[in-house]
Amino acid sequence: MDFDSAKQVFEKYLDDYDRENDKVRLKIVHTYGVVEQSAAIAGRLGLSEEDKELAGIIALLHDIGRFEQLRRFDSFQPDTMDHASYGVELLFGEPGMIRRFVPEDTWDDVIRTAIARHSDFALEGITDGRELMHARIIRDADKLDNCRVKLEDDFETFLGAPAEEVSLSAITPKVREDALAGRSILSSDRVTPMDYWVSYLVYFYDLNYRASLDIVEENDYVRRLIRRIPYLDPETDSVMGELERRLVKYVSEAKKGL
């Protein structure tokens, strides 16, 4: 298992896609951002060199299904394709690409589980300790780099609507209720552009490691994300202010239990 060799193969894989396309570019940058965040989490957890290397390869491959989703549908929306399942099919189906990235099959179960489960609504039912650890690492790393994405990229690129349209939209009652209650948002419950924006903000409720919460706090991600755009609907503005207070408190207090 060698991350640098796997990266070379990944770069060749990307040559089949239009690197100048904004959405493809976003996913390439995101992939390497998740690699960086996985390394940060694994380092803070004091993992072995093998597990650090494994976390890096999982991060490198976690969104491999996204590129085909973009080619077919020009969309990140979950109703167009289950990108995690498709990524597992690409890597482990017939003929399968995984041996191009990792010649040995020693870590296949860990890699397969982590990629398959990285975008699930909830992480349940994994009984193997190492598989569970890596599934948690990739989920946290994915969310941490998504903080960077949501701070830096255009709303049109990742949300399909300009920031002005998002700012004007309202939060539907179910999404408001779940966000303020400390719950993640189901994809099927999202209706308005603001619902989608709120669903990204409450990713913090689903972080697994104190190391991840430390990174959120050190980068002031909660306040910076919530304050990225104005909220022109008065009720939305009030809810977002309350959500900011609750999320800041949650991040601070959740660390004590991890």
Short mmCIF file of C-alpha atoms in Angstrom, two decimals:
data_model
loop_
_atom_site.label_atom_id
_atom_site.label_comp_id
_atom_site.label_asym_id
_atom_site.label_seq_id
_atom_site.Cartn_x
_atom_site.Cartn_y
_atom_site.Cartn_z
CA MET A 1 0.00 0.00 0.00
CA ASP A 2 1.56 3.25 -1.15
CA PHE A 3 -0.31 6.55 -1.26
CA ASP A 4 2.01 8.22 -3.78
CA SER A 5 1.58 5.37 -6.26
CA ALA A 6 -2.19 5.42 -5.78
CA LYS A 7 -2.19 9.18 -6.38
CA GLN A 8 -0.41 8.72 -9.72
CA VAL A 9 -3.10 6.25 -10.81
CA PHE A 10 -5.82 8.63 -9.65
CA GLU A 11 -4.34 11.48 -11.67
CA LYS A 12 -4.41 9.28 -14.80
CA TYR A 13 -8.03 8.41 -14.05
CA LEU A 14 -8.89 12.13 -13.93
CA ASP A 15 -7.51 12.63 -17.44
CA ASP A 16 -10.78 11.18 -18.75
CA TYR A 17 -12.65 14.19 -17.36
CA ASP A 18 -12.72 17.89 -18.16
CA ARG A 19 -10.51 19.39 -15.48
CA GLU A 20 -11.57 22.90 -16.56
CA ASN A 21 -15.21 22.23 -15.70
CA ASP A 22 -16.00 24.09 -12.46
CA LYS A 23 -17.74 21.12 -10.84
CA VAL A 24 -15.01 18.67 -11.81
CA ARG A 25 -12.39 21.10 -10.54
CA LEU A 26 -14.31 21.48 -7.28
CA LYS A 27 -14.32 17.71 -6.77
CA ILE A 28 -10.62 17.35 -7.54
CA VAL A 29 -9.73 20.08 -5.06
CA HIS A 30 -12.17 18.57 -2.57
CA THR A 31 -10.59 15.12 -2.91
CA TYR A 32 -7.17 16.43 -2.00
CA GLY A 33 -8.70 18.56 0.75
CA VAL A 34 -10.22 15.43 2.27
CA VAL A 35 -6.83 13.72 2.00
CA GLU A 36 -5.36 16.61 3.99
CA GLN A 37 -8.10 16.51 6.62
CA SER A 38 -7.82 12.72 6.95
CA ALA A 39 -4.11 13.11 7.60
CA ALA A 40 -4.83 15.78 10.22
CA ILE A 41 -7.35 13.59 12.04
CA ALA A 42 -5.20 10.45 11.84
CA GLY A 43 -2.21 12.41 13.13
CA ARG A 44 -4.14 13.84 16.07
CA LEU A 45 -5.45 10.36 16.89
CA GLY A 46 -1.88 9.04 16.97
CA LEU A 47 -2.58 6.23 14.48
CA SER A 48 0.04 3.83 13.13
CA GLU A 49 1.80 4.63 9.86
CA GLU A 50 -0.20 1.89 8.15
CA ASP A 51 -3.52 3.35 9.27
CA LYS A 52 -2.39 6.84 8.27
CA GLU A 53 -1.56 5.53 4.79
CA LEU A 54 -4.87 3.67 4.65
CA ALA A 55 -6.81 6.78 5.67
CA GLY A 56 -5.09 8.71 2.88
CA ILE A 57 -5.97 6.15 0.21
CA ILE A 58 -9.60 5.99 1.38
CA ALA A 59 -9.76 9.78 1.16
CA LEU A 60 -8.22 9.73 -2.32
CA LEU A 61 -10.86 7.29 -3.58
CA HIS A 62 -13.91 8.24 -1.52
CA ASP A 63 -15.56 10.38 -4.21
CA ILE A 64 -14.41 8.50 -7.30
CA GLY A 65 -18.06 7.95 -8.22
CA ARG A 66 -18.72 11.70 -8.30
CA PHE A 67 -16.84 12.20 -11.55
CA GLU A 68 -19.07 9.84 -13.49
CA GLN A 69 -22.10 11.44 -11.82
CA LEU A 70 -20.98 14.80 -13.20
CA ARG A 71 -20.33 13.41 -16.66
CA ARG A 72 -23.77 11.80 -16.84
CA PHE A 73 -25.91 14.33 -14.99
CA ASP A 74 -23.83 17.50 -14.42
CA SER A 75 -25.16 17.40 -10.86
CA PHE A 76 -24.19 16.50 -7.30
CA GLN A 77 -27.80 15.90 -6.26
CA PRO A 78 -28.44 12.48 -4.65
CA ASP A 79 -31.51 11.76 -6.78
CA THR A 80 -29.32 11.49 -9.89
CA MET A 81 -26.92 8.82 -8.55
CA ASP A 82 -25.75 7.21 -5.32
CA HIS A 83 -22.13 8.20 -5.86
CA ALA A 84 -20.82 6.18 -2.91
CA SER A 85 -22.37 2.94 -4.15
CA TYR A 86 -21.20 3.62 -7.67
CA GLY A 87 -17.68 4.31 -6.40
CA VAL A 88 -17.65 0.91 -4.67
CA GLU A 89 -18.91 -0.70 -7.88
CA LEU A 90 -16.13 0.96 -9.88
CA LEU A 91 -13.48 -0.18 -7.44
CA PHE A 92 -14.68 -3.63 -6.39
CA GLY A 93 -17.08 -4.79 -9.10
CA GLU A 94 -16.06 -6.70 -12.22
CA PRO A 95 -13.45 -6.10 -13.48
CA GLY A 96 -12.82 -3.55 -10.69
CA MET A 97 -10.19 -0.83 -10.40
CA ILE A 98 -8.99 -1.27 -6.83
CA ARG A 99 -5.91 -3.34 -7.76
CA ARG A 100 -4.69 -0.42 -9.85
CA PHE A 101 -4.59 1.69 -6.68
CA VAL A 102 -3.74 -0.93 -4.04
CA PRO A 103 -2.05 -4.10 -5.34
CA GLU A 104 -2.74 -6.14 -2.18
CA ASP A 105 -6.23 -7.17 -1.04
CA THR A 106 -5.35 -6.98 2.68
CA TRP A 107 -7.29 -3.79 3.30
CA ASP A 108 -10.19 -4.29 0.85
CA ASP A 109 -12.89 -4.68 3.51
CA VAL A 110 -11.84 -1.50 5.29
CA ILE A 111 -11.63 0.53 2.07
CA ARG A 112 -14.93 -0.83 0.74
CA THR A 113 -16.84 -0.15 3.95
CA ALA A 114 -15.44 3.35 4.42
CA ILE A 115 -16.26 4.45 0.87
CA ALA A 116 -19.67 2.77 0.82
CA ARG A 117 -20.74 4.40 4.09
CA HIS A 118 -19.10 7.83 3.82
CA SER A 119 -22.27 9.64 2.74
CA ASP A 120 -24.87 7.60 4.65
CA PHE A 121 -27.30 9.59 6.74
CA ALA A 122 -26.18 7.70 9.86
CA LEU A 123 -23.27 5.37 10.55
CA GLU A 124 -24.73 2.19 12.01
CA GLY A 125 -24.16 -1.56 11.94
CA ILE A 126 -20.38 -1.70 11.47
CA THR A 127 -19.04 -4.25 13.96
CA ASP A 128 -15.37 -4.45 12.94
CA GLY A 129 -13.38 -1.91 14.95
CA ARG A 130 -10.92 -0.95 12.22
CA GLU A 131 -13.63 -0.60 9.58
CA LEU A 132 -15.64 1.59 11.95
CA MET A 133 -12.64 3.80 12.74
CA HIS A 134 -11.87 4.45 9.08
CA ALA A 135 -15.54 4.98 8.24
CA ARG A 136 -15.64 7.63 10.96
CA ILE A 137 -12.40 9.26 9.81
CA ILE A 138 -13.52 9.64 6.18
CA ARG A 139 -16.93 10.98 7.20
CA ASP A 140 -15.32 13.58 9.46
CA ALA A 141 -12.65 14.52 6.91
CA ASP A 142 -15.30 14.88 4.19
CA LYS A 143 -17.33 17.24 6.35
CA LEU A 144 -14.29 19.26 7.39
CA ASP A 145 -13.23 19.90 3.81
CA ASN A 146 -16.82 20.70 2.92
CA CYS A 147 -16.46 23.61 5.33
CA ARG A 148 -13.71 24.95 3.06
CA VAL A 149 -15.82 24.28 -0.05
CA LYS A 150 -18.81 26.13 1.37
CA LEU A 151 -16.61 29.09 2.34
CA GLU A 152 -14.67 29.40 -0.91
CA ASP A 153 -16.74 28.17 -3.85
CA ASP A 154 -19.67 29.77 -5.63
CA PHE A 155 -23.12 28.77 -4.43
CA GLU A 156 -24.06 28.16 -8.07
CA THR A 157 -21.41 25.46 -8.32
CA PHE A 158 -22.23 23.40 -5.24
CA LEU A 159 -25.88 24.33 -4.66
CA GLY A 160 -27.19 25.05 -8.15
CA ALA A 161 -28.51 28.49 -7.12
CA PRO A 162 -26.81 31.89 -6.78
CA ALA A 163 -26.10 33.24 -3.30
CA GLU A 164 -28.75 35.95 -3.79
CA GLU A 165 -31.46 33.35 -4.33
CA VAL A 166 -30.35 31.38 -1.29
CA SER A 167 -30.34 34.55 0.84
CA LEU A 168 -33.95 35.30 -0.05
CA SER A 169 -35.35 31.83 0.53
CA ALA A 170 -36.97 30.52 3.69
CA ILE A 171 -36.36 27.45 5.84
CA THR A 172 -39.19 24.95 5.77
CA PRO A 173 -40.63 23.95 9.18
CA LYS A 174 -39.25 20.38 9.29
CA VAL A 175 -35.72 21.48 8.45
CA ARG A 176 -35.90 24.31 11.01
CA GLU A 177 -37.16 21.91 13.68
CA ASP A 178 -34.43 19.33 13.04
CA ALA A 179 -31.60 21.87 12.83
CA LEU A 180 -32.52 23.55 16.11
CA ALA A 181 -33.04 20.17 17.79
CA GLY A 182 -29.49 19.08 16.97
CA ARG A 183 -30.40 16.63 14.20
CA SER A 184 -28.97 16.15 10.73
CA ILE A 185 -31.27 16.82 7.77
CA LEU A 186 -32.64 14.08 5.55
CA SER A 187 -32.09 14.74 1.85
CA SER A 188 -35.78 14.11 1.18
CA ASP A 189 -36.79 16.87 3.63
CA ARG A 190 -34.91 19.59 1.76
CA VAL A 191 -37.16 21.80 -0.37
CA THR A 192 -35.78 25.35 -0.63
CA PRO A 193 -32.22 26.51 -1.35
CA MET A 194 -32.00 27.58 2.30
CA ASP A 195 -32.94 24.05 3.38
CA TYR A 196 -29.93 22.76 1.48
CA TRP A 197 -27.68 25.41 3.01
CA VAL A 198 -28.87 24.58 6.53
CA SER A 199 -28.33 20.86 5.89
CA TYR A 200 -24.66 21.58 5.20
CA LEU A 201 -24.31 23.66 8.37
CA VAL A 202 -25.63 20.96 10.67
CA TYR A 203 -22.96 18.49 9.50
CA PHE A 204 -21.26 19.41 12.77
CA TYR A 205 -23.76 17.32 14.70
CA ASP A 206 -22.43 14.20 12.97
CA LEU A 207 -18.70 14.56 13.70
CA ASN A 208 -17.17 11.55 15.45
CA TYR A 209 -13.86 12.64 16.93
CA ARG A 210 -12.71 15.31 19.32
CA ALA A 211 -9.88 15.97 16.86
CA SER A 212 -12.49 16.93 14.25
CA LEU A 213 -14.35 19.23 16.64
CA ASP A 214 -11.04 20.83 17.60
CA ILE A 215 -10.40 21.62 13.93
CA VAL A 216 -13.89 23.16 13.63
CA GLU A 217 -13.29 25.33 16.68
CA GLU A 218 -9.74 26.33 15.71
CA ASN A 219 -10.98 27.51 12.30
CA ASP A 220 -14.17 29.13 13.65
CA TYR A 221 -16.08 27.26 10.96
CA VAL A 222 -19.52 27.62 12.54
CA ARG A 223 -19.56 31.42 12.64
CA ARG A 224 -17.72 31.86 9.35
CA LEU A 225 -20.10 29.58 7.46
CA ILE A 226 -23.30 30.96 8.92
CA ARG A 227 -22.17 34.53 8.29
CA ARG A 228 -21.05 33.92 4.72
CA ILE A 229 -24.33 35.28 3.31
CA PRO A 230 -27.01 37.68 4.59
CA TYR A 231 -30.42 36.27 5.45
CA LEU A 232 -32.95 38.56 3.82
CA ASP A 233 -36.01 36.72 5.08
CA PRO A 234 -36.50 38.08 8.66
CA GLU A 235 -37.63 34.75 10.09
CA THR A 236 -34.69 32.97 8.49
CA ASP A 237 -32.31 35.58 9.89
CA SER A 238 -33.65 34.94 13.40
CA VAL A 239 -33.39 31.15 13.04
CA MET A 240 -29.84 31.37 11.72
CA GLY A 241 -28.77 33.50 14.66
CA GLU A 242 -30.19 30.92 17.05
CA LEU A 243 -28.64 28.07 15.06
CA GLU A 244 -25.23 29.73 15.29
CA ARG A 245 -25.50 29.98 19.08
CA ARG A 246 -26.55 26.35 19.41
CA LEU A 247 -23.88 25.01 17.08
CA VAL A 248 -21.09 26.95 18.79
CA LYS A 249 -22.26 25.58 22.13
CA TYR A 250 -22.59 22.06 20.73
CA VAL A 251 -19.05 22.00 19.33
CA SER A 252 -17.63 23.22 22.63
CA GLU A 253 -19.60 20.80 24.80
CA ALA A 254 -19.45 17.74 22.54
CA LYS A 255 -15.66 17.69 22.79
CA LYS A 256 -15.93 16.94 26.51
CA GLY A 257 -17.63 13.63 25.79
CA LEU A 258 -15.13 12.38 23.22
#
